[in-house]
Coordinates of C-alpha atoms and ligand atoms in Angstrom, one line a residue:
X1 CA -12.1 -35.4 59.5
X2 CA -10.1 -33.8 57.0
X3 CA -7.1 -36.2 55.7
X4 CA -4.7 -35.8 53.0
X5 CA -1.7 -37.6 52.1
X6 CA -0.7 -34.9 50.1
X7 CA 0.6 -31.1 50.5
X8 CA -2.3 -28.6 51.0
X9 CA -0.2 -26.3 48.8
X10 CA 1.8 -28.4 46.2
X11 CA -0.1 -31.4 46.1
X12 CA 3.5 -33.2 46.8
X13 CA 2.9 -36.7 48.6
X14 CA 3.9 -35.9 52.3
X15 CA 6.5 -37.8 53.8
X16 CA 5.2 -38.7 57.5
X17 CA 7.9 -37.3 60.2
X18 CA 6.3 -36.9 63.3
X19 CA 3.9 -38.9 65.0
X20 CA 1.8 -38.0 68.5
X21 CA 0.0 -40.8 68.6
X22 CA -4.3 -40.5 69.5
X23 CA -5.5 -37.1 70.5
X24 CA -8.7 -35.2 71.6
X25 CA -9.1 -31.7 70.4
X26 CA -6.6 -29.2 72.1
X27 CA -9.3 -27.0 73.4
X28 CA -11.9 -29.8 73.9
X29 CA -12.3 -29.1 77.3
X30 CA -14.9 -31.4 79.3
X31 CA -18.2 -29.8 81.9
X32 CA -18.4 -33.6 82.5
X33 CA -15.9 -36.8 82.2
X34 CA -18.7 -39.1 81.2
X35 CA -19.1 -37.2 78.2
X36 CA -18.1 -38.4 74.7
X37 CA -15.0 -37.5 73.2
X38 CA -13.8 -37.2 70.0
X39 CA -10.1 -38.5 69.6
X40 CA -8.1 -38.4 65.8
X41 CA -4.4 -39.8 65.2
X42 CA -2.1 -36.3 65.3
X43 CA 0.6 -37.0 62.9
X44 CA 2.4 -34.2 60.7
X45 CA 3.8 -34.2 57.3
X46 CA 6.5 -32.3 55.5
X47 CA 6.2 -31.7 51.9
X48 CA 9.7 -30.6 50.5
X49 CA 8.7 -28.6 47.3
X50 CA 6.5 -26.3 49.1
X51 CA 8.5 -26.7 52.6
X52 CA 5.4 -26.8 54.5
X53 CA 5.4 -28.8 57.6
X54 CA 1.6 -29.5 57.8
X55 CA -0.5 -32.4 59.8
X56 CA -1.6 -35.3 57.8
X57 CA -5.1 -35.4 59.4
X58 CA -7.7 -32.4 60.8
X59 CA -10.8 -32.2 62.3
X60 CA -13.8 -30.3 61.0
X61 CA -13.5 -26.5 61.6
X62 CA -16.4 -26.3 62.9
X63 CA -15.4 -28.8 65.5
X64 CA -12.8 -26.6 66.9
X65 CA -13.8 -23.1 66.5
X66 CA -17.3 -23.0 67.7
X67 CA -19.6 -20.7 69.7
X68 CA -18.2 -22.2 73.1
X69 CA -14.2 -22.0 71.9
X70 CA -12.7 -21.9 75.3
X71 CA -9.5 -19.5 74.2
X72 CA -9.6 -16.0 75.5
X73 CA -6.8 -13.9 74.4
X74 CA -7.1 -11.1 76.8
X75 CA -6.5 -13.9 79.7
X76 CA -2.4 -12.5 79.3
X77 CA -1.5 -9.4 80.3
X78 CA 1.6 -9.7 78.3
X79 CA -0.4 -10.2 75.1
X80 CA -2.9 -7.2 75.8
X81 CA 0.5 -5.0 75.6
X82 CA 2.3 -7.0 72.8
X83 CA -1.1 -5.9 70.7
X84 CA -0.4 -2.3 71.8
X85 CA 2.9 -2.6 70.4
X86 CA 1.8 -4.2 67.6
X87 CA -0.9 -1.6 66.8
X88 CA 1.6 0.6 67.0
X89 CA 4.0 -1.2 64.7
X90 CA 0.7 -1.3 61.6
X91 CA 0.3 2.6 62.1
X92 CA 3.9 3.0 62.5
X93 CA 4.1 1.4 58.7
X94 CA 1.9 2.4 57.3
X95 CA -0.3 5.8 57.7
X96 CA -3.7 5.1 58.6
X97 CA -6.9 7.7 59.3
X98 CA -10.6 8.0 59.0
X99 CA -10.5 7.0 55.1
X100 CA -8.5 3.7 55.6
X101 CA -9.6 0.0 56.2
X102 CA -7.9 -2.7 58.3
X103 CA -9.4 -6.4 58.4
X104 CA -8.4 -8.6 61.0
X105 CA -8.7 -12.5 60.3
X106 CA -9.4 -14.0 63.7
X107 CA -10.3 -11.3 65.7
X108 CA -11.1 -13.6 68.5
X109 CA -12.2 -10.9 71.7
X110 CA -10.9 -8.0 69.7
X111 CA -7.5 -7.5 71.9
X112 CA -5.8 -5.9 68.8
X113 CA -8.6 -4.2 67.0
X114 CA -9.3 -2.7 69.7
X115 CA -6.9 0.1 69.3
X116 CA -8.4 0.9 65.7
X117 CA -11.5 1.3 67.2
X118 CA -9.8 3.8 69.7
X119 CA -8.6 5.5 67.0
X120 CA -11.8 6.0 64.6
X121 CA -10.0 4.0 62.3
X122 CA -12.4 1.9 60.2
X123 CA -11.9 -1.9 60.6
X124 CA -13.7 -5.3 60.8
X125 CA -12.4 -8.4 62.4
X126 CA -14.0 -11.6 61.0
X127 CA -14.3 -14.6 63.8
X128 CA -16.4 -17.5 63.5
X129 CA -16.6 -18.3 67.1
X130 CA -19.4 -16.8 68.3
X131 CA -18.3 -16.2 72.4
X132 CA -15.5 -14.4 71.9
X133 CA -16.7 -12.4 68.6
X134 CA -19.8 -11.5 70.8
X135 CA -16.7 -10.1 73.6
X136 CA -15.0 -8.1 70.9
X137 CA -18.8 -6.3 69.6
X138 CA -19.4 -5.6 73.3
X139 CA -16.5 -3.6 73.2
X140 CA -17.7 -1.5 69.9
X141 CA -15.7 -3.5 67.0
X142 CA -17.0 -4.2 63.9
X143 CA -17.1 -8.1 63.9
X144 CA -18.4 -10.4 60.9
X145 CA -19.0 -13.5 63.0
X146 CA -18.2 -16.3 60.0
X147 CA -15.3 -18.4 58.5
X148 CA -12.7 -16.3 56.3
X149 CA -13.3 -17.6 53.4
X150 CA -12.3 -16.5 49.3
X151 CA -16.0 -15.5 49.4
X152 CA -15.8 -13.8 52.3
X153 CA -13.0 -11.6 51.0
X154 CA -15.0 -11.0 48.1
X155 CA -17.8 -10.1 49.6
X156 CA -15.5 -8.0 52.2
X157 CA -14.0 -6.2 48.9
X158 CA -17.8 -5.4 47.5
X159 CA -18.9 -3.9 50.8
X160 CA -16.5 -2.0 52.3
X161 CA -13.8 -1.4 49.7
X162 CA -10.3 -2.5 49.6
X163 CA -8.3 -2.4 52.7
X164 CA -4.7 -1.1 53.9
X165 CA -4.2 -3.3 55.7
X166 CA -4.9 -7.2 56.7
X167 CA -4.2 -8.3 60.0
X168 CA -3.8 -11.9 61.6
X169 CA -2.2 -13.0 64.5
X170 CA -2.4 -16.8 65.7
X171 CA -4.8 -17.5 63.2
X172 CA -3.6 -18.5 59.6
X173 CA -1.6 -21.5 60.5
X174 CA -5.3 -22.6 61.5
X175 CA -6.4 -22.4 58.2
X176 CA -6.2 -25.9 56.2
X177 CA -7.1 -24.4 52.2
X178 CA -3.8 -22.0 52.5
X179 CA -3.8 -21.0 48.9
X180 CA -7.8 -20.1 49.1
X181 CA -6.8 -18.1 51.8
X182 CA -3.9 -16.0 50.6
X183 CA -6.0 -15.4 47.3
X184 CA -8.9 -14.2 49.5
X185 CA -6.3 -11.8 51.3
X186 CA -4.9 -10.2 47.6
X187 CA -8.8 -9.9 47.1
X188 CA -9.4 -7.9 49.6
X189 CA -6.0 -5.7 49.6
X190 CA -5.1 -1.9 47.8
X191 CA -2.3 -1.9 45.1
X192 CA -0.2 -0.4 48.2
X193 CA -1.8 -2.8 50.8
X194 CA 0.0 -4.8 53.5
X195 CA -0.7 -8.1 55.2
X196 CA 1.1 -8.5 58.8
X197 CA 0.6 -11.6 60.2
X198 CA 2.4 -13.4 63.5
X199 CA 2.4 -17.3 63.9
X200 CA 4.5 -19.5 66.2
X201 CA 7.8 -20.0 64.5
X202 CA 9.0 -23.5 62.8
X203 CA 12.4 -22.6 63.7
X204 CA 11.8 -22.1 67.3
X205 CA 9.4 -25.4 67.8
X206 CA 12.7 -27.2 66.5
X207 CA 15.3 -25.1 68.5
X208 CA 13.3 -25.6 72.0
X209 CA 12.0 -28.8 71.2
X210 CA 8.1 -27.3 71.8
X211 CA 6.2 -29.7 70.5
X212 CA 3.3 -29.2 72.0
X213 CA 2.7 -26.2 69.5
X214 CA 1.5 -29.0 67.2
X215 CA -2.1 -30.4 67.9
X216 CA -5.7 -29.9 65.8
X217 CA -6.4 -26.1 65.4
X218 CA -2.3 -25.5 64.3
X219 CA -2.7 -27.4 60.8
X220 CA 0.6 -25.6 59.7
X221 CA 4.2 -24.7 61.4
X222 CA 5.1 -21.8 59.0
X223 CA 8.3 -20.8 57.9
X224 CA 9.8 -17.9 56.0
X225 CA 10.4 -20.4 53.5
X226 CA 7.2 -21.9 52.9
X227 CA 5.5 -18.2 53.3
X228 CA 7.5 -17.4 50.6
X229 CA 6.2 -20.6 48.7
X230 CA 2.7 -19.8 49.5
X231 CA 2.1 -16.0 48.5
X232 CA 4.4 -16.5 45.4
X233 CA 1.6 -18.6 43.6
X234 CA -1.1 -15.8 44.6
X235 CA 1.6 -12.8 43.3
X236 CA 2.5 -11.7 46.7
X237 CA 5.9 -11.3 48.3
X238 CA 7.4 -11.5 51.8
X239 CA 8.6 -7.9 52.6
X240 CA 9.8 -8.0 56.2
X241 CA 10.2 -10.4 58.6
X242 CA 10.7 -9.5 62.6
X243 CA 10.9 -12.6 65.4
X244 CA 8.7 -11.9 68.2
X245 CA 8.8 -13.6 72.1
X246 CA 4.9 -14.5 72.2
X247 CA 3.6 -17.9 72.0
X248 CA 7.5 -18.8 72.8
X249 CA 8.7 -17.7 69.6
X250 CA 6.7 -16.3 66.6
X251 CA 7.5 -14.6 63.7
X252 CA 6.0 -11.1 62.1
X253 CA 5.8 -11.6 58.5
X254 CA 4.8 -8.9 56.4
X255 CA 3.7 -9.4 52.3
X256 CA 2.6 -7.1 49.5
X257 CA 2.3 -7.7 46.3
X258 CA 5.0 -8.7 44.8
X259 CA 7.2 -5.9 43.3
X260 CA 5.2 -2.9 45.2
X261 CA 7.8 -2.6 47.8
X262 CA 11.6 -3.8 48.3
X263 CA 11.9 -6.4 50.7
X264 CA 13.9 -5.4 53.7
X265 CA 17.3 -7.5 53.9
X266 CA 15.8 -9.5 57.1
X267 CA 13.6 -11.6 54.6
X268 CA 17.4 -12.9 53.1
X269 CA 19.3 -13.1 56.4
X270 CA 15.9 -15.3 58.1
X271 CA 15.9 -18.1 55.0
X272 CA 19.4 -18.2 54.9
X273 CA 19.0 -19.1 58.8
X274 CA 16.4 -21.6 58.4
X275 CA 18.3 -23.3 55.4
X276 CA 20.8 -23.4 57.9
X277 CA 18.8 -25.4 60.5
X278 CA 17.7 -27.4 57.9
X279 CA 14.2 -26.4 57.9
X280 CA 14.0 -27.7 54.0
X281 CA 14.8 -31.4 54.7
X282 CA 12.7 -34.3 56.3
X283 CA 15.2 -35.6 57.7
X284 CA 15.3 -32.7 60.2
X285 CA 12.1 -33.3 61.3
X286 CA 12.8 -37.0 61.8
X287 CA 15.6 -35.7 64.5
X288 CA 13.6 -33.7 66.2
X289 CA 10.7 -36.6 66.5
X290 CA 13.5 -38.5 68.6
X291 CA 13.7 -35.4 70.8
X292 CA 10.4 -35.3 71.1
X293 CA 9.9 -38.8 72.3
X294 CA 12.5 -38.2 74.8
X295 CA 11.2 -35.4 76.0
X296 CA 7.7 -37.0 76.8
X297 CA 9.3 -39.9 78.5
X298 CA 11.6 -37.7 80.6
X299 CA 8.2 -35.7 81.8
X300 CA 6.2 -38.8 82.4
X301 CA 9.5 -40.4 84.5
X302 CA 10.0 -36.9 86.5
X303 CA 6.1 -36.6 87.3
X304 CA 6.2 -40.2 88.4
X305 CA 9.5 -40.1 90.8
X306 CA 7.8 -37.3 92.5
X307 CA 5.0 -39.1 92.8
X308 CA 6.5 -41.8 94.4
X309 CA 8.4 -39.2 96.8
X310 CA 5.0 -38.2 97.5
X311 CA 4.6 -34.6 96.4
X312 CA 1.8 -33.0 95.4
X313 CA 2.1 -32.3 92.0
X314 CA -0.2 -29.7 89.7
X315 CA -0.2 -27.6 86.5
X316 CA -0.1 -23.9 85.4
X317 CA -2.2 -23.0 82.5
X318 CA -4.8 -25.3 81.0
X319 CA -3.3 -24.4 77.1
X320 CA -4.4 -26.2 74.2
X321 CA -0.6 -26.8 73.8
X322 CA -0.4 -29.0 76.7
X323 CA -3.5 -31.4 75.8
X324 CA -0.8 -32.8 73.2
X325 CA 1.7 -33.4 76.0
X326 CA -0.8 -34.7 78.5
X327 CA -2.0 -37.1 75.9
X328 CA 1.4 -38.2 74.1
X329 CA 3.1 -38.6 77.2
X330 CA 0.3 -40.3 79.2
X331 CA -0.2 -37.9 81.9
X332 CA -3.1 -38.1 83.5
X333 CA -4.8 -36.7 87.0
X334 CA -2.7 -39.6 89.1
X335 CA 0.4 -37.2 87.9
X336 CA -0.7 -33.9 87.9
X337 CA -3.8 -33.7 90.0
X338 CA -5.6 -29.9 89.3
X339 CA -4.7 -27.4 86.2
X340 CA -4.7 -23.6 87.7
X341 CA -6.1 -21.3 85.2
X342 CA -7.8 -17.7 84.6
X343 CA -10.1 -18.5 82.1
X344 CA -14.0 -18.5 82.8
X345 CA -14.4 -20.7 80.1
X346 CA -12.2 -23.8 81.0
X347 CA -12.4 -23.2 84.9
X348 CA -14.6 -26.0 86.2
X349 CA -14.6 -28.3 83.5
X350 CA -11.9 -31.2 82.7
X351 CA -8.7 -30.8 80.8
X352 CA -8.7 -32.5 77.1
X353 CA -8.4 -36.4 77.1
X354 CA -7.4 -37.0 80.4
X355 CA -9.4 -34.9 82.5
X356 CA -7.9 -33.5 84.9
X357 CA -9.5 -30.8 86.8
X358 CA -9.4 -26.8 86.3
X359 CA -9.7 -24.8 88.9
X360 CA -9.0 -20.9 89.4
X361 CA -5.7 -19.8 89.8
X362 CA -7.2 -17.6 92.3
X363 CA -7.1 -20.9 94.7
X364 CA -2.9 -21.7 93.4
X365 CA -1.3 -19.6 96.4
X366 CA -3.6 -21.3 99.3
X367 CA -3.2 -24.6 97.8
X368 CA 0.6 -24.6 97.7
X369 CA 1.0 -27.5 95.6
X370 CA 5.2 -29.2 95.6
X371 CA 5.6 -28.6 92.1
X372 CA 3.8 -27.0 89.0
X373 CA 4.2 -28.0 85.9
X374 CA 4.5 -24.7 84.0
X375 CA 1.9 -25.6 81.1
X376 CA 1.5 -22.2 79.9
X377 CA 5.5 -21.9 79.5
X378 CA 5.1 -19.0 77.3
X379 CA 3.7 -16.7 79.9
X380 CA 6.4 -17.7 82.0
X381 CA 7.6 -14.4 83.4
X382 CA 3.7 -13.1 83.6
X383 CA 3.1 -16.5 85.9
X384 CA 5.9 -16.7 87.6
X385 CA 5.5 -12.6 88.7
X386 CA 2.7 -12.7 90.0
X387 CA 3.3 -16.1 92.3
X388 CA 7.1 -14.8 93.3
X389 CA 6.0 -16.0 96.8
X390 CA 6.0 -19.5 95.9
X391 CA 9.0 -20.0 95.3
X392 CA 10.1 -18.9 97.8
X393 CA 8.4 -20.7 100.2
X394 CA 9.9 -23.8 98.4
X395 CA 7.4 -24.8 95.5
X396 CA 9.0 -25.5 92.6
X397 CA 8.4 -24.7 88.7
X398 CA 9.2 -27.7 86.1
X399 CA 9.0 -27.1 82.3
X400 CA 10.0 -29.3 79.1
X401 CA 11.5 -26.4 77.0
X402 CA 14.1 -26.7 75.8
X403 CA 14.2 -29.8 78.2
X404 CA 12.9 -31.6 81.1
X405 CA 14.2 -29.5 84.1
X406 CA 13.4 -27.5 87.4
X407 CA 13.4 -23.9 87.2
Ligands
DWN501 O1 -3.1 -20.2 68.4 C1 -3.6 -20.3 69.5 C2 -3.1 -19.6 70.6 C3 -2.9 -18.1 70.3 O2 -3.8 -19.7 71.8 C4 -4.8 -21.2 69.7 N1 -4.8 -22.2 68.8 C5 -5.1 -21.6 71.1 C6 -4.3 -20.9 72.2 O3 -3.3 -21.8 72.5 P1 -2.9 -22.0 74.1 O4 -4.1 -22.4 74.8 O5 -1.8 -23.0 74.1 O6 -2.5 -20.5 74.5 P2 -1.8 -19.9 75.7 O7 -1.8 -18.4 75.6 O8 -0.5 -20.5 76.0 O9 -2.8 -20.2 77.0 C7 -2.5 -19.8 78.2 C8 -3.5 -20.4 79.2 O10 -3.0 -20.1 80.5 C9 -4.9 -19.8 79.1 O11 -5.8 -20.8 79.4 C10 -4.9 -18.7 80.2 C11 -4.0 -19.3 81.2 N2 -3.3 -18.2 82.0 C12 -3.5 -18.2 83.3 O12 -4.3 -19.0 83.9 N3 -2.9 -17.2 84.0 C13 -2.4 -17.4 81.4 C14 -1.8 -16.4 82.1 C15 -0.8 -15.5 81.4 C16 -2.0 -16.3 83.5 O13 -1.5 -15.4 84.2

């Protein structure tokens, strides 16, 4: 376990403002529900020098990211395209051919580098679990299956040159030694280089009340403002900044050294917006943990009236996101008795904590359930597109963003 009562960046004593009580690992799913499990106190910090709203406590990478991680991102059509668009945005930017480099942090089963490979254009992802790295090689991409690391950038720099461009998406809010990292990435970047990377956004988590983006692997909720604070300490600068729908809000940011281009007025308009929602103070954070216990009671109360109705109740999506919910609000398998989901590497097993079962969504249409909780509330219009029958043969859809409610 990895616990600090101070900022990862600043070293500023964090002031506690959120707490989500015990917690197994977001993506710990079970094969059997005698099995051991580990279980850590999920609370999160906000240090107000750097701005960085961080958890106080984190478990061993290698306890979360290893050669079984369950999380496939080619499971969503929607994301397959959105890393279309996004390969299209990179080359778009910035011209790229058979002499350039692009380095993807996290390439997990190689949905974005993908289209560099397509393209001849020389690239390696680096992804330490071993499953889905293995996925993205099958598919002819350069993977270095390893932790990024400061010496992995160096060692990056010394074998294949600098690169154009770095890429990360969903991946460095996972990354607890931030200002290793963003040194590594200057390592490893051209005078002229670019780093695009997407995140779910700080500013959207407090808008829709999503708490259940916090949990183990998401040690940091970035903002423009603490981007800014991080990359200014390595000499790097936030150039453009462009709010994405994935993940149920995210946020492109895109660096470069500082001085080598001038930023685009976005970066200005987006920290004037977050100073307006208060996104510097504690005390912001301290509202929204009051919504957030709300919101959890409101779930467990709704689940258990419809229980008592007798309807059969289930899930949609066996996320990592909703092991937080499941296990702050107390929901077990007497509320929500089977998760549907497409993965082949959670279906079968148990969900996080308190296992309930996953089964293929392939069985959701027979089974019919009352109501499905809509777990995977980012892929809402993927899910609900594909089951359009459902509804209207009466089930119903209930999510908790932005609150507790019937679709
Ligand atoms: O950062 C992270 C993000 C990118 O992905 C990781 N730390 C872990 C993971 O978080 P998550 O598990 O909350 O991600 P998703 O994308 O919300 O998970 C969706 C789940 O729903 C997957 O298990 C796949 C499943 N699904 C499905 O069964 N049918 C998804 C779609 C779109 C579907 O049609």
């Amino acid at each position: 376990m990895q616990v600090t009562e101070r900022c990862r960046l600043s070293d500023d004593p964090l002031e506690l403002v959120l707490d989500l009580g015990q917690q197994p690992l977001g993506n710990g799913f079970m094969d059997s529900i005698n099995q051991a499990e580990f279980r850590y106190t999920l609370q999160c910090g906000f240090a107000p020098t750097s701005k960085l709203f961080q958890l106080i406590s984190q478990p061993e990478p290698e306890l979360m990211f290893h050669g079984k991680y369950a999380f496939m991102s080619e499971t969503s059509e929607h994301m397959s395209s959105h890393f279309e668009q996004m390969f299209t945005h990179v080359v778009g930017r910035k011209v790229l051919s058979a002499d350039s480099f692009v380095v993807e942090i996290g390439s997990n089963d190689g949905i974005l580098l993908k289209h560099f490979a397509a393209h001849q254009i020389p690239h390696l992802g680096v992804e330490p679990a071993e499953y889905v790295a293995n996925i993205a090689k099958n598919k002819g991409i350069r993977v270095l299956n390893k932790f990024f690391s400061k010496e992995i950038a160096a060692q990056i720099h010394e074998d294949y040159g600098a690169a154009d461009v770095v890429l990360a998406a969903n991946v460095l809010c996972h990354i607890p030694s931030i200002l290793d990292l963003a040194s590594g990435i200057k390592t490893m970047l051209k005078a002229d280089g670019i780093l695009i990377f997407e995140d779910p956004y700080l500013g959207d988590v407090i808008r829709l009340g999503s708490y259940d983006q916090i949990y183990d692997e998401h040690v940091f909720l970035f903002s423009a403002l603490s981007v800014t604070e991080i990359f200014k300490r390595v000499g790097m600068e936030l150039i453009d900044v462009s709010h994405q729908t994935t993940h149920g809000g995210s946020m492109r940011y895109t660096l470069a050294r500082t001085g080598a281009y001038s930023p685009n007025p976005s970066v200005s308009a987006l920290i004037s917006s977050e100073l307006a929602l208060g996104l510097d103070d504690a005390r912001t954070f301290m509202v929204f943990s009051d919504r957030v216990k709300e919101s959890g009671k409101k779930l467990r109360q709704t689940l258990e009236d419809l229980r008592s109705a007798g309807k059969r109740v289930a899930a949609y999506g066996a996320t990592s996101k909703s092991t937080t919910i499941y296990n702050f609000a107390g929901i077990g398998a007497d509320l929500i008795s089977v998760i549907y989901d497409n993965s082949p590497t959670k279906i079968g097993r148990y969900s996080p904590g308190v296992h309930i079962p996953i089964v293929s969504e392939s069985e959701f249409a027979s089974d019919a359930p009352d109501v499905t909780f809509l777990a995977a509330w980012n892929h809402q219009q993927e899910i609900l597109g594909k089951h359009q029958r459902y509804g209207i043969d009466g089930g119903r859809w209930i999510t908790h963003v932005p609150q507790v409610r019937f679709l």
